[in-house]
Amino acid sequence: MAGTPSFEGAGDPRYLPISEHGLIGDLRSVALVGTDGTIDWYCCPAFDAPSVFASILDAERGGRFEVAAIGPARTKQFYFPDTNVLITRFFTEDGVGEVQDFMPVDGASAETERHRLIRRVLCVRGSVPFRVLVAPRFDYGAQPHTLRLDGEMAVFESEKLTLALTATLPLEADGLDVRADFKLSEGESAVFALDQVGPGVAPRGCAHTEAERQFTSTVAYWRRWLSQSRYRGRWREMVHRSALTLKLLTYAPTGAIVAAATTSLPEQLGGERNWDYRYVWVRDAAFCVYSLLRLGFADEAEAFMKFVTDHVTPGESHASGPLQIMYGIDGRTDLPECELAHLEGHRGSAPVRVGNAAADQLQLDIYGALLDSIYLYDKWARPISSDHWDDVCAIVDWVCAHWDQPDEGVWETRGGRKNFLYSRLMCWVAIERAIRMANRRGLPADLNRWREARDTIYRRIMSKGWSESRRAFVQHEGGDVLDAALLMMPLTKFIAPTDPKWLSTLDALTHDLVSDSLVYRYDPQASPDGLRGDEGTFSICSFWYVEALVHAGRVDEARLAFEKMLTYANHVGLYAEEIGQTGEQQGNFPQAFTHLALISAAFNLDRALG
């Protein structure tokens, strides 16, 4: 596979690498906090709202919230144990300071419109001088704002959003920004709170006592939530960090689970593979349900099922059939894609995109992912309702009638539709899981038609998806290109994990697409996808590879590959979508797909090791 070429923006000191960030959130939105103490990504009041801070996408025009020690300092970052409260530490010549970053969340519904972000600055040893700069740039840096400053409160007002910054020390205006320079001695602290304000939500200070109370209640919330986990295996810390990350990517008001926290972080520096992932991919969210159910988080699975029944139901016909491949976090179906030409992109990687035109693609695999999650929910959590079963039947009937057509495939290629094997495989899964549910619960169904379609798909895959010359199953009919999505064949129970045809395919995938423990999705040179440039290895595929090795009985190889994959996590256990040639993280960050696959791989590897 081709490596990542050099790019003039790669060493730009104005940008932290993607991996040099932690994530905080309040189950409605999130913020990225760099290891230098800067919040360089924050959308308010929701995941897919326009950004307030976006210097990760444009260092000059994006906006940022800096908190840093003045003068030379080493920094380290970690999560307060078993929580999503992030600590950034500054080690200076005269002392040690830290910033505690969190968004208050305690499970209560009071003041849900405040959307508070708290930054508590402390000196824990000696004395440390700090500087703070709050420079919002509303609507992705396109909307002007005014500043009103009154001592320890600053109000930033734009046409559609107003934010109030309150502090426990005086603030100074710097044009339309706000700054504060101060020195703390051991035991002293300062608090900065950024609130959305408007009708019914007035600016409110955040005194030291309130910051302490909200810190304590937020820590208690995350620990109470995590205590539901049933995982007791070897990789508890990484599995629980992945679970906490998936929870952060959940939009509590609807139960939606977004694919990632960001938009347009590049899959290759200087490339055009920059997409908006702040939406609900049916596929990604359905796989999340599996991982969360495995760990014992039934409430999240139930919330997503409610999102499905409320929004992801067959009815009006979309370009992708009775369901879209993705939805807004509020269930909306209109996600127009546009480019923000005024932003230069992360390290100059343009374009920056908002919205996602792939919403109009036909991706047949989503039906299998959704039906598999419904099947598991019905089996492990709570039986689905009769109305929900009617929706399932409508979806399966549509799949039976439409599985035999080309589509854009799981990787959302923009190079034309093909008869992708993975799409066929997941259509088989959709029908097969529905048959299981009907038989287990005695539910009404056109079983004869369903079985005939299921068996026809199986025979089609075994005949036209197999390449004698490659001795492997291939990406699409009539081709000889391999595809890492085929790793799902034994994981979905389509084929026995020790079937000679599958073992031969696994060897071929290992030879063509695996680099160390890392797995490429496919070779874009051999299988053009309509886009320029290369990409890194795809982290979910690397964890699928671990599972495939486990099921094939190659447990020692699987464990080594898994342990190697863990070394590619960032300093707080988070993964972006891809990993580049030299181990750098690429693409949107953090990505739900990767973390849910880590959970599944750890669970199955633990079980195999006994």
Coordinates of C-alpha atoms in Angstrom, one line a residue:
M1 CA 0.0 0.0 0.0
A2 CA 1.2 3.5 -0.7
G3 CA 2.3 5.6 2.2
T4 CA 1.3 9.1 3.1
P5 CA 3.2 11.6 1.0
S6 CA 4.9 14.6 2.5
F7 CA 2.7 17.7 2.7
E8 CA 3.8 21.2 3.4
G9 CA 1.2 21.7 6.2
A10 CA 2.3 18.6 8.1
G11 CA 4.7 20.5 10.3
D12 CA 2.6 23.6 10.9
P13 CA 3.3 24.5 14.6
R14 CA -0.1 26.3 14.8
Y15 CA -1.9 23.0 14.8
L16 CA -1.7 20.2 17.4
P17 CA -1.8 16.7 15.8
I18 CA -5.2 15.2 15.9
S19 CA -4.1 12.7 18.5
E20 CA -3.0 15.4 21.0
H21 CA -6.5 15.9 22.3
G22 CA -8.9 14.7 24.9
L23 CA -12.7 14.8 24.8
I24 CA -15.3 16.2 27.2
G25 CA -19.1 16.5 26.8
D26 CA -22.5 16.7 28.3
L27 CA -24.5 14.2 26.2
R28 CA -25.5 17.0 23.8
S29 CA -22.2 18.4 22.5
V30 CA -18.5 17.9 23.0
A31 CA -15.3 19.8 23.1
L32 CA -11.8 18.8 22.1
V33 CA -9.1 19.9 24.6
G34 CA -5.5 19.9 23.3
T35 CA -2.5 18.8 25.4
D36 CA -1.5 22.5 25.3
G37 CA -4.7 23.4 27.2
T38 CA -6.5 24.9 24.2
I39 CA -10.1 24.0 23.3
D40 CA -9.9 24.1 19.5
W41 CA -13.3 22.4 18.7
Y42 CA -16.6 23.1 20.3
C43 CA -20.1 23.3 18.8
C44 CA -23.0 24.8 20.8
P45 CA -25.6 23.7 21.7
A46 CA -25.4 20.3 19.9
F47 CA -22.9 18.1 18.1
D48 CA -24.0 19.3 14.6
A49 CA -24.5 23.0 15.5
P50 CA -22.1 25.5 14.0
S51 CA -18.8 25.7 15.8
V52 CA -17.8 28.4 18.4
F53 CA -14.2 27.2 18.6
A54 CA -12.7 25.6 15.5
S55 CA -9.1 26.4 15.4
I56 CA -8.4 22.8 14.7
L57 CA -9.8 23.5 11.2
D58 CA -8.3 27.0 10.8
A59 CA -5.8 28.4 13.3
E60 CA -6.5 32.0 12.4
R61 CA -10.3 32.1 11.7
G62 CA -11.6 29.2 13.7
G63 CA -11.7 30.5 17.3
R64 CA -10.2 29.0 20.5
F65 CA -10.3 29.0 24.3
E66 CA -6.7 28.9 25.6
V67 CA -5.6 28.2 29.1
A68 CA -1.9 27.7 29.5
A69 CA 1.0 28.3 31.8
I70 CA 3.1 31.3 30.9
G71 CA 6.7 30.4 30.0
P72 CA 8.3 27.0 29.3
A73 CA 6.2 24.1 30.5
R74 CA 5.8 20.4 29.9
T75 CA 2.3 19.1 29.8
K76 CA 0.5 15.8 30.5
Q77 CA -3.1 15.0 30.1
F78 CA -5.3 12.3 31.7
Y79 CA -8.9 11.5 32.6
F80 CA -10.0 11.7 36.2
P81 CA -10.3 8.0 36.9
D82 CA -13.5 6.3 35.5
T83 CA -15.0 9.7 34.2
N84 CA -15.0 12.0 31.3
V85 CA -13.5 14.8 33.3
L86 CA -10.2 15.8 31.7
I87 CA -7.1 17.0 33.5
T88 CA -4.3 18.9 31.7
R89 CA -1.2 19.4 33.9
F90 CA 1.5 22.0 33.4
F91 CA 5.0 21.4 34.8
T92 CA 7.0 24.6 35.0
E93 CA 10.2 25.7 36.7
D94 CA 8.4 27.1 39.7
G95 CA 5.5 24.8 40.2
V96 CA 2.8 22.5 38.8
G97 CA -0.6 23.7 37.7
E98 CA -3.5 21.9 36.2
V99 CA -6.8 22.6 34.3
Q100 CA -9.8 20.5 35.1
D101 CA -12.1 20.5 32.1
F102 CA -15.7 19.2 32.1
M103 CA -19.2 19.9 31.1
P104 CA -21.6 19.5 34.0
V105 CA -23.8 16.4 33.7
D106 CA -25.7 14.7 36.6
G107 CA -28.6 13.1 34.9
A108 CA -31.1 15.8 36.0
S109 CA -33.1 17.7 33.4
A110 CA -33.0 21.2 35.0
E111 CA -31.6 24.0 32.9
T112 CA -30.9 21.8 29.9
E113 CA -30.4 24.9 27.7
R114 CA -27.5 26.3 29.7
H115 CA -24.8 24.0 28.1
R116 CA -22.1 25.0 30.5
L117 CA -18.4 24.4 30.0
I118 CA -16.2 24.7 33.1
R119 CA -12.5 25.2 33.2
R120 CA -11.1 25.1 36.7
V121 CA -7.4 26.2 36.9
L122 CA -5.4 25.1 40.0
C123 CA -1.9 25.4 41.3
V124 CA -1.0 22.2 43.1
R125 CA 2.7 22.9 43.8
G126 CA 4.8 26.1 44.1
S127 CA 3.4 28.9 42.0
V128 CA 2.4 29.1 38.3
P129 CA 1.5 32.1 36.1
F130 CA -1.3 31.5 33.7
R131 CA -2.8 33.2 30.6
V132 CA -6.3 32.7 29.4
L133 CA -7.7 33.8 26.0
V134 CA -11.3 33.3 24.9
A135 CA -11.7 34.0 21.2
P136 CA -15.0 32.6 19.9
R137 CA -15.7 32.7 16.2
F138 CA -19.4 31.9 15.7
D139 CA -20.9 29.9 12.8
Y140 CA -17.6 28.3 11.7
G141 CA -15.9 31.7 11.9
A142 CA -18.4 33.3 9.4
Q143 CA -20.7 35.2 11.8
P144 CA -19.6 38.4 13.5
H145 CA -20.2 39.0 17.2
T146 CA -20.2 41.8 19.8
L147 CA -18.6 41.8 23.2
R148 CA -20.0 43.3 26.4
L149 CA -17.6 43.2 29.3
D150 CA -18.4 43.9 33.0
G151 CA -15.7 43.0 35.4
E152 CA -15.8 39.2 35.9
M153 CA -18.4 38.6 33.2
A154 CA -18.2 38.9 29.4
V155 CA -21.1 38.4 27.0
F156 CA -20.3 37.3 23.4
E157 CA -23.4 37.9 21.2
S158 CA -23.9 36.8 17.6
E159 CA -27.1 36.7 15.5
K160 CA -28.1 33.2 16.5
L161 CA -26.1 32.4 19.7
T162 CA -25.1 34.2 22.8
L163 CA -22.5 33.0 25.2
A164 CA -21.6 34.3 28.6
L165 CA -18.1 33.9 30.2
T166 CA -17.9 34.3 33.9
A167 CA -14.8 34.1 36.0
T168 CA -13.6 34.3 39.6
L169 CA -11.1 37.1 38.7
P170 CA -11.2 40.1 36.4
L171 CA -11.4 39.8 32.7
E172 CA -9.9 42.2 30.1
A173 CA -11.1 42.9 26.5
D174 CA -8.7 42.3 23.7
G175 CA -10.7 43.6 20.7
L176 CA -13.7 41.2 20.5
D177 CA -11.9 38.6 22.6
V178 CA -11.3 38.3 26.3
R179 CA -8.1 37.6 28.2
A180 CA -6.8 37.2 31.7
D181 CA -3.2 36.9 33.0
F182 CA -2.8 35.8 36.6
K183 CA -0.6 33.9 39.0
L184 CA -1.7 31.2 41.3
S185 CA 0.2 29.9 44.4
E186 CA -0.1 26.4 45.8
G187 CA -3.7 25.7 46.8
E188 CA -5.2 28.6 44.9
S189 CA -7.6 28.2 41.9
A190 CA -9.6 30.2 39.3
V191 CA -12.8 29.2 37.6
F192 CA -14.0 30.0 34.1
A193 CA -17.5 29.0 33.0
L194 CA -18.8 29.4 29.5
D195 CA -22.6 29.2 29.2
Q196 CA -25.1 29.5 26.4
V197 CA -27.6 32.2 27.5
G198 CA -30.8 33.5 26.1
P199 CA -34.6 33.6 26.9
G200 CA -35.1 31.8 30.2
V201 CA -31.3 31.2 30.8
A202 CA -29.6 34.3 32.3
P203 CA -25.9 34.7 32.8
R204 CA -24.9 33.1 36.1
G205 CA -21.5 33.2 37.8
C206 CA -19.7 30.1 38.8
A207 CA -18.1 30.6 42.2
H208 CA -15.5 28.2 43.5
T209 CA -18.1 26.4 45.6
E210 CA -20.4 25.9 42.6
A211 CA -17.6 24.7 40.5
E212 CA -16.6 22.2 43.2
R213 CA -20.2 21.0 43.5
Q214 CA -20.6 20.6 39.8
F215 CA -17.3 18.8 39.5
T216 CA -18.3 16.4 42.3
S217 CA -21.7 15.7 40.8
T218 CA -20.3 15.2 37.3
V219 CA -17.6 12.8 38.6
A220 CA -20.4 10.9 40.5
Y221 CA -22.5 10.7 37.3
W222 CA -19.8 9.1 35.2
R223 CA -18.8 6.7 37.8
R224 CA -22.4 5.7 38.5
W225 CA -22.9 5.1 34.8
L226 CA -19.7 3.1 34.4
S227 CA -20.5 0.9 37.4
Q228 CA -23.2 -0.8 35.3
S229 CA -20.5 -2.4 33.1
R230 CA -20.2 -6.2 33.3
Y231 CA -16.8 -6.3 31.8
R232 CA -14.2 -7.9 34.1
G233 CA -11.6 -8.9 31.5
R234 CA -7.9 -8.2 30.9
W235 CA -8.3 -4.9 29.1
R236 CA -10.7 -3.2 31.6
E237 CA -9.1 0.3 31.3
M238 CA -9.3 0.5 27.5
V239 CA -12.7 -1.1 27.3
H240 CA -14.2 1.2 29.8
R241 CA -12.6 4.3 28.1
S242 CA -14.2 3.1 24.9
A243 CA -17.5 2.8 26.6
L244 CA -17.2 6.2 28.2
T245 CA -16.3 7.6 24.7
L246 CA -19.4 6.0 23.1
K247 CA -21.5 7.5 25.9
L248 CA -20.0 10.9 25.1
L249 CA -21.0 10.5 21.5
T250 CA -24.7 9.9 22.5
Y251 CA -27.2 12.7 22.1
A252 CA -29.4 12.3 25.2
P253 CA -32.5 14.1 24.0
T254 CA -33.2 11.5 21.2
G255 CA -30.9 8.5 21.9
A256 CA -29.0 9.2 18.7
I257 CA -25.3 8.1 18.5
V258 CA -23.1 10.1 16.3
A259 CA -20.3 8.6 14.2
A260 CA -17.6 11.0 15.5
A261 CA -17.3 14.3 17.3
T262 CA -15.9 16.3 14.4
T263 CA -16.1 17.3 10.8
S264 CA -13.4 17.4 8.1
L265 CA -10.4 16.2 10.0
P266 CA -8.4 14.8 7.1
E267 CA -7.9 11.1 6.3
Q268 CA -4.8 12.3 4.6
L269 CA -3.0 15.6 5.2
G270 CA -3.5 17.7 2.1
G271 CA -6.1 15.3 0.7
E272 CA -9.8 15.8 -0.1
R273 CA -11.1 12.9 2.0
N274 CA -12.6 15.3 4.6
W275 CA -16.2 14.5 5.8
D276 CA -18.7 15.6 8.4
Y277 CA -19.3 12.7 10.8
R278 CA -21.6 14.5 13.3
Y279 CA -24.6 12.5 12.3
V280 CA -26.3 9.2 13.0
W281 CA -25.1 6.5 10.6
V282 CA -27.6 3.6 11.0
R283 CA -24.7 1.2 10.6
D284 CA -22.4 2.7 13.2
A285 CA -25.1 3.3 15.8
A286 CA -26.5 -0.2 15.3
F287 CA -23.0 -1.7 15.9
C288 CA -22.8 0.5 19.0
V289 CA -25.9 -1.1 20.4
Y290 CA -24.2 -4.5 20.2
S291 CA -21.1 -3.3 22.1
L292 CA -23.1 -1.5 24.7
L293 CA -25.4 -4.5 25.3
R294 CA -22.3 -6.7 25.6
L295 CA -21.2 -4.5 28.5
G296 CA -24.6 -4.3 30.2
F297 CA -25.7 -0.8 29.1
A298 CA -29.2 -1.6 28.2
D299 CA -30.6 1.9 28.8
E300 CA -28.4 3.3 25.9
A301 CA -29.6 0.4 23.6
E302 CA -33.2 1.2 24.6
A303 CA -32.7 4.9 23.9
F304 CA -31.3 4.2 20.4
M305 CA -34.2 1.8 19.7
K306 CA -36.6 4.6 20.6
F307 CA -34.7 6.8 18.1
V308 CA -35.1 4.0 15.5
T309 CA -38.8 3.6 16.1
D310 CA -39.4 7.4 16.1
H311 CA -37.3 8.3 13.1
V312 CA -35.7 5.3 11.3
T313 CA -38.9 3.7 10.1
P314 CA -40.0 2.6 6.7
G315 CA -42.4 4.9 5.0
E316 CA -41.5 7.6 2.6
S317 CA -39.1 6.3 0.0
H318 CA -35.5 7.7 0.1
A319 CA -32.8 7.3 -2.5
S320 CA -31.5 4.6 -0.4
G321 CA -34.7 2.7 0.0
P322 CA -37.2 2.8 2.9
L323 CA -34.3 4.0 5.2
Q324 CA -31.6 6.6 4.8
I325 CA -28.1 5.6 5.6
M326 CA -27.8 8.5 8.1
Y327 CA -29.9 10.9 10.0
G328 CA -29.5 14.1 11.9
I329 CA -29.3 13.8 15.7
D330 CA -32.9 15.0 15.9
G331 CA -34.0 12.5 13.2
R332 CA -34.0 14.9 10.3
T333 CA -33.3 13.5 6.8
D334 CA -32.1 16.7 5.1
L335 CA -28.3 16.9 5.5
P336 CA -27.1 19.0 2.5
E337 CA -23.4 19.1 2.0
C338 CA -21.5 22.3 1.4
E339 CA -17.9 23.5 1.6
L340 CA -16.7 26.3 3.9
A341 CA -14.2 27.9 1.6
H342 CA -13.2 30.5 4.2
L343 CA -11.6 27.9 6.4
E344 CA -8.2 26.5 5.4
G345 CA -8.7 23.1 6.9
H346 CA -6.6 21.2 9.5
R347 CA -3.0 21.9 8.6
G348 CA -4.2 23.3 5.2
S349 CA -6.3 20.2 4.3
A350 CA -9.2 21.6 2.4
P351 CA -12.1 21.4 1.8
V352 CA -13.9 21.8 5.1
R353 CA -17.3 20.2 4.6
V354 CA -20.5 20.6 6.6
G355 CA -23.4 18.2 5.9
N356 CA -23.0 14.9 4.1
A357 CA -24.1 14.1 0.5
A358 CA -23.6 10.4 1.2
A359 CA -27.0 10.6 2.9
D360 CA -28.5 10.1 -0.5
Q361 CA -26.4 7.0 -1.3
L362 CA -27.8 3.5 -1.6
Q363 CA -25.9 1.3 0.9
L364 CA -27.7 -2.0 1.3
D365 CA -25.6 -3.1 4.2
I366 CA -27.4 -0.8 6.6
Y367 CA -30.4 -3.1 6.7
G368 CA -28.3 -5.9 8.1
A369 CA -26.6 -3.8 10.7
L370 CA -30.0 -2.4 11.9
L371 CA -31.8 -5.7 11.9
D372 CA -28.9 -7.4 13.7
S373 CA -29.1 -4.7 16.5
I374 CA -32.9 -5.1 16.8
Y375 CA -32.4 -8.9 17.0
L376 CA -29.8 -8.5 19.8
Y377 CA -31.9 -6.0 21.6
D378 CA -35.0 -8.2 21.4
K379 CA -32.9 -11.1 22.7
W380 CA -30.8 -9.5 25.4
A381 CA -32.7 -6.5 26.6
R382 CA -36.4 -6.2 25.9
P383 CA -38.8 -7.8 23.4
I384 CA -39.7 -5.3 20.6
S385 CA -43.3 -4.1 20.3
S386 CA -45.8 -5.4 17.7
D387 CA -45.6 -2.0 15.9
H388 CA -41.9 -2.3 15.8
W389 CA -42.2 -5.8 14.4
D390 CA -44.4 -4.5 11.6
D391 CA -41.7 -2.1 10.7
V392 CA -39.2 -5.0 10.7
C393 CA -41.4 -7.0 8.4
A394 CA -41.7 -4.0 6.0
I395 CA -37.9 -3.6 5.9
V396 CA -37.2 -7.3 5.3
D397 CA -39.9 -7.5 2.6
W398 CA -38.1 -4.5 0.9
V399 CA -34.7 -6.2 1.2
C400 CA -36.1 -9.5 -0.3
A401 CA -37.2 -7.5 -3.3
H402 CA -34.2 -5.2 -3.7
W403 CA -31.0 -6.9 -2.5
D404 CA -29.9 -7.8 -6.0
Q405 CA -28.8 -4.3 -7.2
P406 CA -25.5 -2.4 -7.2
D407 CA -24.9 0.2 -4.5
E408 CA -22.2 2.5 -3.2
G409 CA -21.1 0.1 -0.5
V410 CA -20.1 0.3 3.1
W411 CA -17.2 2.6 2.4
E412 CA -19.4 5.2 0.7
T413 CA -17.2 5.3 -2.4
R414 CA -17.9 8.0 -4.9
G415 CA -16.7 6.0 -7.9
G416 CA -20.0 4.5 -9.0
R417 CA -22.2 1.6 -7.8
K418 CA -21.0 -2.0 -7.9
N419 CA -22.3 -5.4 -6.7
F420 CA -20.4 -5.3 -3.4
L421 CA -20.2 -8.6 -1.6
Y422 CA -20.5 -6.9 1.8
S423 CA -23.8 -5.4 0.8
R424 CA -25.1 -8.8 -0.2
L425 CA -23.7 -10.3 3.1
M426 CA -25.6 -7.8 5.2
C427 CA -28.8 -8.2 3.3
W428 CA -28.5 -11.9 4.2
V429 CA -28.0 -10.9 7.8
A430 CA -31.1 -8.7 7.7
I431 CA -33.3 -11.5 6.5
E432 CA -31.6 -14.2 8.7
R433 CA -32.0 -12.3 11.9
A434 CA -35.6 -11.5 11.2
I435 CA -36.3 -15.2 10.6
R436 CA -34.6 -15.9 14.0
M437 CA -36.8 -13.4 15.8
A438 CA -40.0 -14.7 14.1
N439 CA -39.1 -18.3 15.0
R440 CA -38.1 -17.6 18.6
R441 CA -41.1 -15.5 19.4
G442 CA -43.7 -17.0 17.1
L443 CA -44.2 -13.7 15.3
P444 CA -46.1 -13.6 12.0
A445 CA -43.9 -13.4 8.9
D446 CA -43.8 -14.5 5.3
L447 CA -41.2 -17.1 6.2
N448 CA -41.3 -19.0 2.9
R449 CA -40.4 -15.8 1.0
W450 CA -37.8 -14.8 3.5
R451 CA -36.1 -18.2 3.5
E452 CA -36.0 -18.3 -0.3
A453 CA -34.4 -14.9 -0.5
R454 CA -31.9 -15.7 2.3
D455 CA -30.8 -18.9 0.6
T456 CA -30.6 -17.2 -2.8
I457 CA -28.3 -14.5 -1.4
Y458 CA -26.1 -17.2 0.2
R459 CA -25.7 -19.1 -3.1
R460 CA -25.0 -15.8 -5.0
I461 CA -22.2 -14.9 -2.6
M462 CA -20.7 -18.3 -2.7
S463 CA -20.7 -18.5 -6.4
K464 CA -20.1 -14.9 -7.7
G465 CA -18.3 -13.5 -4.7
W466 CA -15.6 -16.2 -4.8
S467 CA -12.5 -15.7 -7.0
E468 CA -10.8 -19.0 -8.0
S469 CA -7.7 -17.0 -9.1
R470 CA -7.4 -15.2 -5.8
R471 CA -8.6 -18.2 -3.7
A472 CA -10.6 -15.6 -1.8
F473 CA -13.9 -13.8 -1.5
V474 CA -13.5 -10.4 -3.2
Q475 CA -14.9 -6.9 -2.9
H476 CA -17.4 -7.0 -5.6
E477 CA -18.7 -9.4 -8.3
G478 CA -16.6 -9.6 -11.4
G479 CA -13.5 -8.3 -9.7
D480 CA -10.5 -9.6 -7.9
V481 CA -9.9 -6.8 -5.3
L482 CA -9.9 -7.7 -1.6
D483 CA -11.9 -5.7 1.0
A484 CA -11.5 -5.7 4.7
A485 CA -15.2 -5.6 5.2
L486 CA -15.1 -9.3 4.3
L487 CA -13.7 -9.9 7.8
M488 CA -17.4 -9.7 8.9
M489 CA -18.3 -12.9 7.1
P490 CA -17.5 -15.2 10.0
L491 CA -18.4 -12.6 12.6
T492 CA -22.0 -12.5 11.2
K493 CA -22.1 -16.3 11.2
F494 CA -22.5 -16.4 7.4
I495 CA -19.6 -18.8 7.1
A496 CA -17.8 -21.1 9.5
P497 CA -14.6 -19.3 10.8
T498 CA -12.7 -22.5 10.0
D499 CA -14.2 -23.1 6.5
P500 CA -11.3 -23.7 4.0
K501 CA -12.6 -20.9 1.7
W502 CA -12.7 -18.5 4.6
L503 CA -9.2 -19.4 5.9
S504 CA -7.9 -18.9 2.4
T505 CA -9.6 -15.5 2.3
L506 CA -8.1 -14.6 5.7
D507 CA -4.6 -15.5 4.4
A508 CA -5.2 -13.4 1.3
L509 CA -6.4 -10.4 3.4
T510 CA -3.4 -10.7 5.7
H511 CA -1.1 -10.7 2.7
D512 CA -2.7 -7.8 0.8
L513 CA -4.2 -5.5 3.4
V514 CA -2.5 -6.0 6.7
S515 CA 0.6 -3.9 7.7
D516 CA 1.9 -5.1 11.1
S517 CA -1.4 -5.3 13.0
L518 CA -3.1 -2.5 10.9
V519 CA -5.6 -3.2 8.2
Y520 CA -6.4 -1.1 5.1
R521 CA -10.0 -1.0 4.0
Y522 CA -9.1 -1.7 0.4
D523 CA -6.4 -0.6 -2.1
P524 CA -7.8 2.6 -3.8
Q525 CA -5.3 2.2 -6.6
A526 CA -6.6 -1.3 -7.5
S527 CA -10.2 -0.3 -6.7
P528 CA -10.7 3.4 -7.7
D529 CA -13.2 5.1 -5.3
G530 CA -13.6 8.4 -7.2
L531 CA -11.3 10.4 -4.8
R532 CA -7.7 11.5 -5.1
G533 CA -5.0 10.4 -2.8
D534 CA -4.4 7.6 -0.4
E535 CA -5.6 6.9 3.1
G536 CA -4.4 5.3 6.3
T537 CA -5.3 2.0 7.8
F538 CA -8.8 1.8 9.0
S539 CA -8.9 1.1 12.8
I540 CA -12.3 -0.7 12.9
C541 CA -10.9 -3.2 10.3
S542 CA -7.9 -3.8 12.5
F543 CA -10.2 -4.9 15.4
W544 CA -12.3 -6.9 13.0
Y545 CA -9.1 -8.7 12.0
V546 CA -8.4 -9.5 15.7
E547 CA -11.9 -11.1 16.0
A548 CA -11.5 -13.0 12.8
L549 CA -8.2 -14.5 14.0
V550 CA -9.9 -15.4 17.3
H551 CA -12.7 -17.3 15.6
A552 CA -10.3 -19.0 13.3
G553 CA -8.5 -20.4 16.3
R554 CA -5.3 -18.3 15.8
V555 CA -5.6 -16.8 19.3
D556 CA -1.9 -16.0 19.9
E557 CA -1.8 -14.0 16.6
A558 CA -5.0 -12.3 17.6
R559 CA -3.7 -11.3 21.0
L560 CA -0.5 -9.9 19.6
A561 CA -2.4 -7.9 16.9
F562 CA -4.8 -6.6 19.6
E563 CA -1.9 -5.5 21.9
K564 CA -0.2 -3.8 19.0
M565 CA -3.5 -1.9 18.2
L566 CA -3.6 -0.7 21.7
T567 CA -0.3 1.1 21.2
Y568 CA -1.8 3.2 18.5
A569 CA -4.4 4.8 20.9
N570 CA -3.6 8.3 22.0
H571 CA -2.4 9.2 25.4
V572 CA -5.9 9.0 26.9
G573 CA -7.0 5.9 25.0
L574 CA -8.9 7.6 22.1
Y575 CA -8.8 6.6 18.4
A576 CA -9.4 8.6 15.2
E577 CA -10.8 6.9 12.2
E578 CA -7.5 5.9 10.6
I579 CA -3.8 5.5 11.4
G580 CA -1.2 6.8 9.0
Q581 CA 2.1 5.4 7.8
T582 CA 4.1 6.5 10.9
G583 CA 1.4 5.8 13.5
E584 CA -0.2 9.2 13.4
Q585 CA -4.0 9.4 13.9
Q586 CA -6.0 10.6 10.8
G587 CA -9.6 11.4 10.1
N588 CA -12.5 12.4 12.4
F589 CA -11.9 12.0 16.1
P590 CA -12.8 10.2 18.2
Q591 CA -14.6 7.7 16.1
A592 CA -17.4 5.5 17.5
F593 CA -16.8 2.7 15.0
T594 CA -13.3 2.1 16.3
H595 CA -14.2 2.1 20.0
L596 CA -17.2 -0.2 19.6
A597 CA -14.9 -2.6 17.6
L598 CA -12.3 -2.5 20.4
I599 CA -15.0 -3.5 22.9
S600 CA -16.1 -6.4 20.8
A601 CA -12.6 -7.6 20.0
A602 CA -11.6 -7.5 23.7
F603 CA -14.7 -9.3 24.7
N604 CA -14.2 -12.2 22.3
L605 CA -10.4 -12.4 22.8
D606 CA -11.0 -12.6 26.6
R607 CA -13.5 -15.4 26.1
A608 CA -11.1 -17.3 23.9
L609 CA -8.2 -16.9 26.3
G610 CA -10.4 -18.2 29.2

